Coordinates of C-alpha atoms and ligand atoms in Angstrom, one line a residue:
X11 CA 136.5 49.7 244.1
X12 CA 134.0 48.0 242.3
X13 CA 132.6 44.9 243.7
X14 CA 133.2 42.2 241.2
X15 CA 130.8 38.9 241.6
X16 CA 132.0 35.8 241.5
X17 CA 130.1 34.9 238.5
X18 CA 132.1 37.3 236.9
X19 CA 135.2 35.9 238.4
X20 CA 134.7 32.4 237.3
X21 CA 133.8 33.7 233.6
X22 CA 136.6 33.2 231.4
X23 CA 137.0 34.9 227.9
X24 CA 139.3 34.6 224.9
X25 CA 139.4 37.2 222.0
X26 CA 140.9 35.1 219.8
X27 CA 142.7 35.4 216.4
X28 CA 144.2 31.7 215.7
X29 CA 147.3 31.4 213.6
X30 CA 146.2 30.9 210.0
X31 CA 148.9 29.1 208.4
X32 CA 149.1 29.3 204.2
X33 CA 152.6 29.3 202.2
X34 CA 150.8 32.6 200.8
X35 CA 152.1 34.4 203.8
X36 CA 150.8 35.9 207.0
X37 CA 147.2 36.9 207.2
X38 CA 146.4 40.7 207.3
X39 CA 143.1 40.0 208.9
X40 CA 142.5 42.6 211.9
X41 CA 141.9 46.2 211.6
X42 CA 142.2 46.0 207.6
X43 CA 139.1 46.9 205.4
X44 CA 140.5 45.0 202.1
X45 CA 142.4 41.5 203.4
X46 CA 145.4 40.3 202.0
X47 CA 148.1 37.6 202.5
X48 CA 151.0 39.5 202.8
X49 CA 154.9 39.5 203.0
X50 CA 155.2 42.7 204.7
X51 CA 155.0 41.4 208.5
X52 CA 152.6 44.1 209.5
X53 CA 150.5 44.1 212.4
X54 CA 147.7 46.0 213.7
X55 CA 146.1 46.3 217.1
X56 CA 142.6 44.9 216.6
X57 CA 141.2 47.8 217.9
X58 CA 137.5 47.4 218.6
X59 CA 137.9 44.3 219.8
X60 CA 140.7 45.5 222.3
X61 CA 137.6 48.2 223.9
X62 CA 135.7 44.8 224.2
X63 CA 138.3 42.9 226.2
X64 CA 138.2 45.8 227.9
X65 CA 134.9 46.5 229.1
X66 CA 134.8 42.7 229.8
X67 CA 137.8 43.2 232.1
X68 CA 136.4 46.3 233.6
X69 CA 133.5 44.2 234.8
X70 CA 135.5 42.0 236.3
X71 CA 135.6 39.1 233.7
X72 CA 139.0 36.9 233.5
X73 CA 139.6 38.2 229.6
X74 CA 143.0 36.7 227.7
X75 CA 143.9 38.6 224.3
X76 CA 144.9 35.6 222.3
X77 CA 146.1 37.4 219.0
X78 CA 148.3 34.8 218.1
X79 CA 148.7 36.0 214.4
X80 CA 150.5 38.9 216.0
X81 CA 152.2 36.4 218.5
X82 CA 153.6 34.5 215.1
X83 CA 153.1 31.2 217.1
X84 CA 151.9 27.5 215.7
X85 CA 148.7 27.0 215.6
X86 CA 149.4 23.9 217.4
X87 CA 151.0 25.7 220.4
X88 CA 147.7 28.4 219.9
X89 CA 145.6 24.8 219.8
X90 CA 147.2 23.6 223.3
X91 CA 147.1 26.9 224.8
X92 CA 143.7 27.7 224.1
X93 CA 142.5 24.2 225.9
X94 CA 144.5 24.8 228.8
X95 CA 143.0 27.8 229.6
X96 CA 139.6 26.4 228.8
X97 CA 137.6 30.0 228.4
X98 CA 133.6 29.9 228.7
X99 CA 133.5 31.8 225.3
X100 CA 136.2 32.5 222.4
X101 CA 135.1 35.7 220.3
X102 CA 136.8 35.2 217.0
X103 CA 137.0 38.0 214.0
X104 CA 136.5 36.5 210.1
X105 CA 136.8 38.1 206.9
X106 CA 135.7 36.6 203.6
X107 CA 139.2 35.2 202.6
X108 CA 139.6 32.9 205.7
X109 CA 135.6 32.2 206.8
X110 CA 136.6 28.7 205.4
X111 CA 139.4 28.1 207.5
X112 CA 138.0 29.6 210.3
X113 CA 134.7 27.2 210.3
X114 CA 137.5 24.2 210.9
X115 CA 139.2 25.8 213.5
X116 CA 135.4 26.1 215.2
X117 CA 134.9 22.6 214.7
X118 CA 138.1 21.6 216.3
X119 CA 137.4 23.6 219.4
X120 CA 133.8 22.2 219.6
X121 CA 135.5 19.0 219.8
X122 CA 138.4 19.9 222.3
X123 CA 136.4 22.2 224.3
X124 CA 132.5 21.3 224.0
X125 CA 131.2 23.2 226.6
X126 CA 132.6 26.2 225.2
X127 CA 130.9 28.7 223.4
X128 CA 132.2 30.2 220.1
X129 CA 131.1 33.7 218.4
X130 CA 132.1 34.6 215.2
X131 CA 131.9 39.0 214.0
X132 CA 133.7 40.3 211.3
X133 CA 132.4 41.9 207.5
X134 CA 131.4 39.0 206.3
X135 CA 129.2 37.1 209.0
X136 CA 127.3 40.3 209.0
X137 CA 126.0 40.2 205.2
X138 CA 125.8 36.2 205.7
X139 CA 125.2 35.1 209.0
X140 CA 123.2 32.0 208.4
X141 CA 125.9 30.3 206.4
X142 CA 128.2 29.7 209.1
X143 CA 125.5 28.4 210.8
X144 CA 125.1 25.7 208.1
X145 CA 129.1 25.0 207.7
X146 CA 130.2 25.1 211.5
X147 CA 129.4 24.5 215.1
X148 CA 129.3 28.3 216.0
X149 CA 127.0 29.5 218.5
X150 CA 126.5 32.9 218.5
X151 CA 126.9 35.2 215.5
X152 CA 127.3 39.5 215.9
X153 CA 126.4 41.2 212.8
X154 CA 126.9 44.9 212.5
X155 CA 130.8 46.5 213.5
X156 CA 130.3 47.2 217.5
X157 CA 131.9 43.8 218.9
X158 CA 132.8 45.5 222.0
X159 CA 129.3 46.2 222.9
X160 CA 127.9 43.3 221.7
X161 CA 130.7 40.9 223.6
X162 CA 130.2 42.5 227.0
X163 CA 126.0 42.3 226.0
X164 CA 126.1 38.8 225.5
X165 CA 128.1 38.3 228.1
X166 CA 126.1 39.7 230.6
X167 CA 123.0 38.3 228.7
X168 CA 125.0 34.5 229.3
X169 CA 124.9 35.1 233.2
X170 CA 121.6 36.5 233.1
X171 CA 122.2 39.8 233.7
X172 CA 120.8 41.9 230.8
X173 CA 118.3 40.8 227.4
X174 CA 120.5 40.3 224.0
X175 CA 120.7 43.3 221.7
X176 CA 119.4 43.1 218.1
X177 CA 122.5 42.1 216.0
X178 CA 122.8 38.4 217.3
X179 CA 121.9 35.4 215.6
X180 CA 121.9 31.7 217.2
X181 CA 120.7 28.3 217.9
X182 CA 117.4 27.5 219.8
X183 CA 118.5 23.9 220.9
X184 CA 115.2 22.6 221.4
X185 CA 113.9 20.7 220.2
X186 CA 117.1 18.7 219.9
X187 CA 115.9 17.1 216.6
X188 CA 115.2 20.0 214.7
X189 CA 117.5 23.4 216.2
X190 CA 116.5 26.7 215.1
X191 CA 118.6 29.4 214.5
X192 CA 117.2 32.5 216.1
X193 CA 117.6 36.3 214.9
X194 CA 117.4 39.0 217.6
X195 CA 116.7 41.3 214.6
X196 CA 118.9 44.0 212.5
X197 CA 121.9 45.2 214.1
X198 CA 121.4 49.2 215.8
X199 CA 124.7 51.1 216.7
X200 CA 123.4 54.4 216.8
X201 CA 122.7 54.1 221.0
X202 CA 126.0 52.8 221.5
X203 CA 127.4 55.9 223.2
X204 CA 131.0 55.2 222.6
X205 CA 132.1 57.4 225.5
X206 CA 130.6 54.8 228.2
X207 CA 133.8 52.6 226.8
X208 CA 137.0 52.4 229.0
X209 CA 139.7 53.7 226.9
X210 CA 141.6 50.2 225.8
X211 CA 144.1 48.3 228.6
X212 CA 147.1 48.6 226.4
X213 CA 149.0 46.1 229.3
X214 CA 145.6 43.5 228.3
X215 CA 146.3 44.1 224.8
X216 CA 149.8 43.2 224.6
X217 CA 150.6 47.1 222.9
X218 CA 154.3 45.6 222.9
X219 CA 153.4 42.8 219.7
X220 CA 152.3 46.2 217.6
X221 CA 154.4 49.0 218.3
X222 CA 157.1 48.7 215.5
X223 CA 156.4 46.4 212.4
X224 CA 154.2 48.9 211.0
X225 CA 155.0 51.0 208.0
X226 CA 152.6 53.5 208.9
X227 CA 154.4 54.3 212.2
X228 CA 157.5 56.7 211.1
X229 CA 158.6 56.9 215.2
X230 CA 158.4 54.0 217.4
X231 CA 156.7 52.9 219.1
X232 CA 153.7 53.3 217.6
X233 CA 149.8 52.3 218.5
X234 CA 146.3 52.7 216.8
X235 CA 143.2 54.7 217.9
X236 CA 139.6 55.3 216.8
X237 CA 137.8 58.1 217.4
X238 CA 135.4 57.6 215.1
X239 CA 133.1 54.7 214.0
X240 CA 133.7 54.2 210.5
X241 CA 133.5 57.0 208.4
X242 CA 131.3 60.0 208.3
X243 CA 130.9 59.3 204.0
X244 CA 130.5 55.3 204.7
X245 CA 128.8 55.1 200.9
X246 CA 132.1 53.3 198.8
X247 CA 130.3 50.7 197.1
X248 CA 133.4 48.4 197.5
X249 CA 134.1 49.0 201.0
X250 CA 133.8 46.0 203.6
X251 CA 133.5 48.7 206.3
X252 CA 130.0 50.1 205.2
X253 CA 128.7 46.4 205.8
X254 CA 129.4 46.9 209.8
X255 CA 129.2 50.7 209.7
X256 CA 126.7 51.7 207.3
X257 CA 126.3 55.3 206.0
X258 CA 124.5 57.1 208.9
X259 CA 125.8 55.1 212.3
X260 CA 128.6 57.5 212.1
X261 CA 129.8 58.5 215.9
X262 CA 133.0 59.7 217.6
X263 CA 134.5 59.1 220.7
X264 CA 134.3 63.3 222.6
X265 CA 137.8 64.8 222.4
X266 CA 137.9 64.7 226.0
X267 CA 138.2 60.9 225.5
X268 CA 140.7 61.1 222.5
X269 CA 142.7 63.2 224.2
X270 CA 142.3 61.0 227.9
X271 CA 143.6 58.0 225.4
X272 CA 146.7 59.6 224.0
X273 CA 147.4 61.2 227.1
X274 CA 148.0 57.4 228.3
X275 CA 150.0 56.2 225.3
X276 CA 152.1 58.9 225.5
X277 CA 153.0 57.5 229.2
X278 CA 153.6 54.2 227.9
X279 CA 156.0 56.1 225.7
X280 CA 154.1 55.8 222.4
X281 CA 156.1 58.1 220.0
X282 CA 153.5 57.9 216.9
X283 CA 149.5 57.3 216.6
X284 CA 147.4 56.2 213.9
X285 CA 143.9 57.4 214.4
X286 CA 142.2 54.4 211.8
X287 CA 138.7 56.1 211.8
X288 CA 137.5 55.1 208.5
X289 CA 137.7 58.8 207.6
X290 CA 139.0 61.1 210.7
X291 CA 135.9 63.0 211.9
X292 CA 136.4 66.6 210.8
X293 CA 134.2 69.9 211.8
X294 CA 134.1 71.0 215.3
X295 CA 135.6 68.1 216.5
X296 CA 138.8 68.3 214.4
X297 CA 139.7 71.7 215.6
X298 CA 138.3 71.2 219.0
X299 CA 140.8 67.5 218.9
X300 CA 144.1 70.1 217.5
X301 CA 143.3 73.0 219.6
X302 CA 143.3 70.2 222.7
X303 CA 146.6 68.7 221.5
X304 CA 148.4 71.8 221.5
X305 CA 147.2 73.6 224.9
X306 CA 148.1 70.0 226.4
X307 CA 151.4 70.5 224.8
X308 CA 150.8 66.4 223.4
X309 CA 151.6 68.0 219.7
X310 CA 155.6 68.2 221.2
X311 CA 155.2 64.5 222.4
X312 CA 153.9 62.6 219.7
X313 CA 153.2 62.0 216.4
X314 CA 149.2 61.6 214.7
X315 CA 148.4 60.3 211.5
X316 CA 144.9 59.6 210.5
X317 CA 142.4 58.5 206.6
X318 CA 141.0 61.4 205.4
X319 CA 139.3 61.9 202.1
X320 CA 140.3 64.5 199.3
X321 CA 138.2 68.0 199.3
X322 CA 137.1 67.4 203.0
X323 CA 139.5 70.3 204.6
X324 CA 140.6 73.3 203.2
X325 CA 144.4 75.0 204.1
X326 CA 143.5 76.4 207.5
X327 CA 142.7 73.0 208.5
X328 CA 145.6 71.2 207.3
X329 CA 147.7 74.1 208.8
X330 CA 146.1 73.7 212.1
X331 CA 146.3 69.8 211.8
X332 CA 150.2 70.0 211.5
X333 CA 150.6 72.4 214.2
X334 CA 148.7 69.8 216.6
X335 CA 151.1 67.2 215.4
X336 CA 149.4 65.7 212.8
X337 CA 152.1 64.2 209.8
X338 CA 150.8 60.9 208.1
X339 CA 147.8 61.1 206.1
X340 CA 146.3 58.4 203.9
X341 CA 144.0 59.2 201.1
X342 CA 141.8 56.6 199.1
X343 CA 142.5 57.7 195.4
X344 CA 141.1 54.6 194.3
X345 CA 141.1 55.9 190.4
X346 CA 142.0 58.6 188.4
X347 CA 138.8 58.4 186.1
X348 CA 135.9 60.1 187.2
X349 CA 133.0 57.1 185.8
X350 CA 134.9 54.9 188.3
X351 CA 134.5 57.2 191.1
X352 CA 131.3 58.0 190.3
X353 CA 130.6 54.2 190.2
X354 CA 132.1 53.7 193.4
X355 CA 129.9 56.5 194.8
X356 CA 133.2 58.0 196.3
X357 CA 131.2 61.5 196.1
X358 CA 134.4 63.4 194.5
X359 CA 136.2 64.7 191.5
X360 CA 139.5 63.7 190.2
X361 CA 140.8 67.2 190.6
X362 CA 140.3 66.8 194.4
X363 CA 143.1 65.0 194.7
X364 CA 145.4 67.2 193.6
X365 CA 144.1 70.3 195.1
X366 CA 143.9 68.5 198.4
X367 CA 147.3 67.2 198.4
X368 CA 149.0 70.4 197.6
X369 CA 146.9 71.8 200.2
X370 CA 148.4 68.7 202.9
X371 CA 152.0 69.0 201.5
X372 CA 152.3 73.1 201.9
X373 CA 151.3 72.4 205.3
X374 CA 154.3 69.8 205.9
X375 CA 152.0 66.7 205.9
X376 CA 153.6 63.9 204.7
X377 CA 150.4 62.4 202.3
X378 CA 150.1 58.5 201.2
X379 CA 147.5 57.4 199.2
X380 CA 145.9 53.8 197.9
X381 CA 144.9 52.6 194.6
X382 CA 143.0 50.2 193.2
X383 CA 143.0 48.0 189.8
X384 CA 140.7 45.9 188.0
X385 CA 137.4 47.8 188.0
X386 CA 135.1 45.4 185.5
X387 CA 134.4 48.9 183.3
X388 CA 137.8 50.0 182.9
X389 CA 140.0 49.5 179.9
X390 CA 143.8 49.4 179.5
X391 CA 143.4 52.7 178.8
X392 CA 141.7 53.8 181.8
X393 CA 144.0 51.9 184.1
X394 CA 147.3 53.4 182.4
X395 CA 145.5 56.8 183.0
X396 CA 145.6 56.2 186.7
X397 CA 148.7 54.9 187.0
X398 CA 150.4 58.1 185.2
X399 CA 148.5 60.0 187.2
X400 CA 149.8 58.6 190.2
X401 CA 153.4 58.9 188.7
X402 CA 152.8 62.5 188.0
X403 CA 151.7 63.1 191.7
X404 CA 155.0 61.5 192.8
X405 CA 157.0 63.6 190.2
X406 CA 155.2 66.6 191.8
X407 CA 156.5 65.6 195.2
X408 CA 152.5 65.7 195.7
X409 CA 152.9 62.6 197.6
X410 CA 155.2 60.4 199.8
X411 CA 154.3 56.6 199.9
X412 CA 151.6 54.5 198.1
X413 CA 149.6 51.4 198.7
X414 CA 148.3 49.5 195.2
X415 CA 145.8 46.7 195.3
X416 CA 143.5 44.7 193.1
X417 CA 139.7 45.5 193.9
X418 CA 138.1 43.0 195.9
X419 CA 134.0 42.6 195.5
X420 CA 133.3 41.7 199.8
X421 CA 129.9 40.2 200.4
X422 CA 127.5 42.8 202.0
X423 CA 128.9 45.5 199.9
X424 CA 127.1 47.2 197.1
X425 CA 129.6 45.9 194.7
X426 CA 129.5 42.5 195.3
X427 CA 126.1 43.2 195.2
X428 CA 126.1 44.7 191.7
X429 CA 128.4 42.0 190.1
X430 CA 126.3 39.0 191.2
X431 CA 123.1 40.7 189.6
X432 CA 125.0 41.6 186.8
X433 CA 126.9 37.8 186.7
X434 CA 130.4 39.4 187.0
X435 CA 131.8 37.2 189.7
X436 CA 134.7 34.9 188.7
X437 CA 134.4 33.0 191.8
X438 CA 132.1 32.2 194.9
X439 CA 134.4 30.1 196.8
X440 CA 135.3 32.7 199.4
X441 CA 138.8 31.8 199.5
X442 CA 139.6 33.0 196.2
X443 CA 138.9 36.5 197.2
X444 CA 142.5 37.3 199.1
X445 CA 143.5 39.8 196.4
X446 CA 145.5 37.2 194.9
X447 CA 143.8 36.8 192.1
X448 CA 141.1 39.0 190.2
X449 CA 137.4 38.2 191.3
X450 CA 135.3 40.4 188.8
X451 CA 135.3 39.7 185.4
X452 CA 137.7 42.6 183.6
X453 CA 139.0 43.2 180.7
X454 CA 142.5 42.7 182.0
X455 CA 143.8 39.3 182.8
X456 CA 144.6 38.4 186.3
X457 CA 148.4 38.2 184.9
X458 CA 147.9 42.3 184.0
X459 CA 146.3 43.3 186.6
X460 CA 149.4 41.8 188.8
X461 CA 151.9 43.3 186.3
X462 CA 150.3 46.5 186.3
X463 CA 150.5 46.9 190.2
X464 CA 153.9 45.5 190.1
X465 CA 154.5 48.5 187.7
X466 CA 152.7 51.1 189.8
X467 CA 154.8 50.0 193.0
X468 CA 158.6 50.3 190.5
X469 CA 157.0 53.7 188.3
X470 CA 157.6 55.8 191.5
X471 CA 161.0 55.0 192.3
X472 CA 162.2 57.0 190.0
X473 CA 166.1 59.7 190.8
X474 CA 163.8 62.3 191.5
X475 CA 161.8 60.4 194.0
X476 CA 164.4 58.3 196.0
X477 CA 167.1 61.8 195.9
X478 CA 164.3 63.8 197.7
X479 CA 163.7 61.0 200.2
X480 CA 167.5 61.0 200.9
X481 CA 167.5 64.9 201.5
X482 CA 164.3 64.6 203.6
X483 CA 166.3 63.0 206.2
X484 CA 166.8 65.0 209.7
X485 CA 167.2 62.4 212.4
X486 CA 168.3 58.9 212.9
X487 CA 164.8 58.0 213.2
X488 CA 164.3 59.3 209.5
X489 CA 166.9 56.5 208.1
X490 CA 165.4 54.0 210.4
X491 CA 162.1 54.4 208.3
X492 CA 163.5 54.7 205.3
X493 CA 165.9 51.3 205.2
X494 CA 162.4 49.4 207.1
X495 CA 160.0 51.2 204.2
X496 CA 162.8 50.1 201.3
X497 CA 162.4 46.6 202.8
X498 CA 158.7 46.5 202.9
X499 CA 157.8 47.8 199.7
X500 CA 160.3 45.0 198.2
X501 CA 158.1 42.7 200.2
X502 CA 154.8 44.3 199.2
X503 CA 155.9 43.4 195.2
X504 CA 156.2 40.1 196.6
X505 CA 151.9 39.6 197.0
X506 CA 151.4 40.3 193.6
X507 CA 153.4 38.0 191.6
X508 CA 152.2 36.3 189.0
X509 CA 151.6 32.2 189.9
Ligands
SF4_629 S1 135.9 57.1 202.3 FE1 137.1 55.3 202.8 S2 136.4 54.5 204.8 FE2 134.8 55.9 203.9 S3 133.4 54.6 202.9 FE3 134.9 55.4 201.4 S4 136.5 53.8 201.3 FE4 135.2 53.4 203.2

């Protein structure tokens, strides 16, 4: 056994995600490229993060995993708990929606718990890192999307152990008078060799709080992987991912390590997993990762589902994928008109989704794919286009389940960056932009933009639709899904009322 010293021992450390209370429902912060306030109840497993807290624990380090938005608790029982366990340093995750809220909640542990260091990661710290600075007591800043390497690096840095990475910002406290904030330089992930990370301490992680209230999980319980880190295309100009992960840090995790990590949630008695990889790394790897999980026989034991993107794979693939127990797979559709995916440098045609998800379906995939309204170039016209598209795909029985949202411009990305040169922004008061309202100008009202994903979400159920989901059903499981996806996707029309 590893000797652990008692430095390490007396090191506490809280990866913390502190109850954000608003009447506009419960924050879908973690794990979750575009954020929203939603209805649903959906949780995810945080799930770099969790490799931090474990690496940290590994070493020895007394880590608590303090997601109490998954926890549903107060956040003055989070409050209480946090000062009685009194960590040396509480990592906490922002997006742009909730930076606000999460500067006060810094504050208030400065003043509980002064001795206590706070670092903030996320999206949004990473395109503005100073700002924080300016508007809270935080200490250390991590830019760039490896917080598991960076926690356990500045860890070790803290007790003197190792130098700080590039990536990290913070004060210089002398002189007292006049504190500096220091930059160790841009952010590097491409040394992080993600195989020298411990596959993640599920017991650590609490894997309980997010095996079942999570429509992507058909059989329960469920649990997320990565294998990859983000996505091997990483160009979208809207997506908050490429901030962290930018086109060209693209790595995986070796099969042999995939497969060592499902191997273990399969003996906690996971029954599905959702491989949130930006975009599922494909190749070699992808067959190496099927061929694995059917000579280890893990295809008859559980259930994988994964983001791909359209013209990636062609039907050998897909056939192979099912075969290794592959069944939900979510596709980014984004629009139906080629400018706007040319615009969003999504680097593919519109009849690529089509081709691609008759390709999925023949091989018994069960395909879901997201869309997005209110680009500032489309018309009515262009936005009805998509959303008969869409319809058409679910008349087809093309497709299985659908996600809607309003497109969100996140600091750091191209798109935000292209709307504030080109003075399209409604808004700079970060907590306008939780999807609850348009933030680029468009020539559709905020109103239409709700109505028109409120009509996306209803177009779909139509006989056709809701008879072949009844046939579809084989096991009790199947009606389990159904009733909880019914419920949900009532829930889901819920975020976009109109005010
Ligand atoms: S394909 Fe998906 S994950 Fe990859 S950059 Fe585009 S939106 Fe992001």
């Amino acid at each position: 056994m590893k000797k652990v010293t008692s430095a390490a021992k007396n090191f506490s450390i809280s990866v913390s995600y502190p109850p954000l209370e608003s009447k506009k429902g419960i924050p879908f912060l973690a794990q979750n490229r575009q954020f929203q306030w939603t209805n649903t109840g959906n949780v995810i497993l945080p799930v770099i993060p969790a490799y931090g807290a474990t690496a940290l624990k590994k070493k020895g380090y007394k880590v608590y995993w303090d997601d109490a938005i998954a926890e549903k608790i107060s956040y003055q029982h989070w409050l209480k708990r946090l000062i009685k366990r009194h960590p040396n340093i509480v990592f906490i995750e922002s997006k742009t929606p909730v930076i606000k809220k999460h500067w006060q909640i810094i504050n208030q542990i400065k003043k509980e718990l002064p001795k206590t260091l706070v670092v903030l990661m996320g999206d949004h710290v990473t395109a503005l890192p100073l700002e924080s600075f300016e508007k809270s007591k935080v200490d250390y800043i991590i830019t760039g999307g490896d917080y598991d390497f960076m926690m356990l690096n500045l860890v070790e840095h803290l007790l003197g152990k190792t130098k700080l990475e590039p990536g990290f910002y913070y004060r210089h406290k002398s002189p007292k008078s006049n504190p500096k904030i220091i930059s160790t330089g841009k952010f590097a992930l491409k040394h992080h060799n993600l195989d020298t990370m411990p596959i993640i301490d599920r017991k650590l992680t609490n894997w309980k709080l997010y095996g079942q209230n999570n429509t992507n999980f058909k059989y329960k319980p469920g649990a997320y992987i990565m294998s990859g880190r983000d996505c091997w295309w990483g160009k979208c100009t809207f997506c908050s991912w490429t901030t962290t992960h930018p086109a060209g840090t693209f790595r995986t995790f070796s099969v042999a390590h995939t497969i060592k990590e499902i191997e273990y949630l399969v003996s906690l008695g996971i029954k599905e997993i959702f491989d949130d990889s930006g975009t599922l790394p494909v190749g070699p790897w992808l067959n190496d990762l099927c061929h694995q999980l059917i000579k280890t026989g893990l295809n008859k034991k559980v259930i994988i589902g994964c983001n791909m993107r359209f013209a990636a794979l062609n039907q050998a693939q897909y056939n192979l994928m099912a075969k290794a127990g592959f069944r939900f797979v979510l596709y980014g559709l984004e629009s139906s008109n080629q400018k706007t995916l040319d615009r969003l440098d999504k680097n593919t045609k519109t009849k690529d989704a089509k081709d691609t998800l008759i390709m999925a379906k023949k091989a018994g995939l069960e395909p879901h794919i997201t869309i997005m309204i209110g680009y500032p170039w489309e018309s009515y016209v262009d936005t009805q286009n998509t959303l008969r598209e869409a319809r058409q795909l679910f008349k087809d029985s093309l497709v299985d389940s659908m996600q809607a949202t309003i497109v969100i411009p996140y600091p750091g990305t191209p798109l935000f960056a292209e709307c504030n040169r080109k003075n399209l922004l409604l808004s700079k008061n970060w907590d306008d932009y939780d999807m609850r309202q348009p933030i680029m100008k468009s020539p559709l009202s905020s109103e239409t933009q709700k109505r028109l994903v409120r009509e996306l979400f209803y177009g779909i159920l139509t006989p056709k639709f809701i008879w072949r989901k009844l046939i579809s059903i084989r096991k009790p499981a199947d009606i389990k899904f159904l009733a909880t996806y019914a419920i949900k996707y009532l829930q889901k029309l819920k975020d976009f009322q109109n005010n």
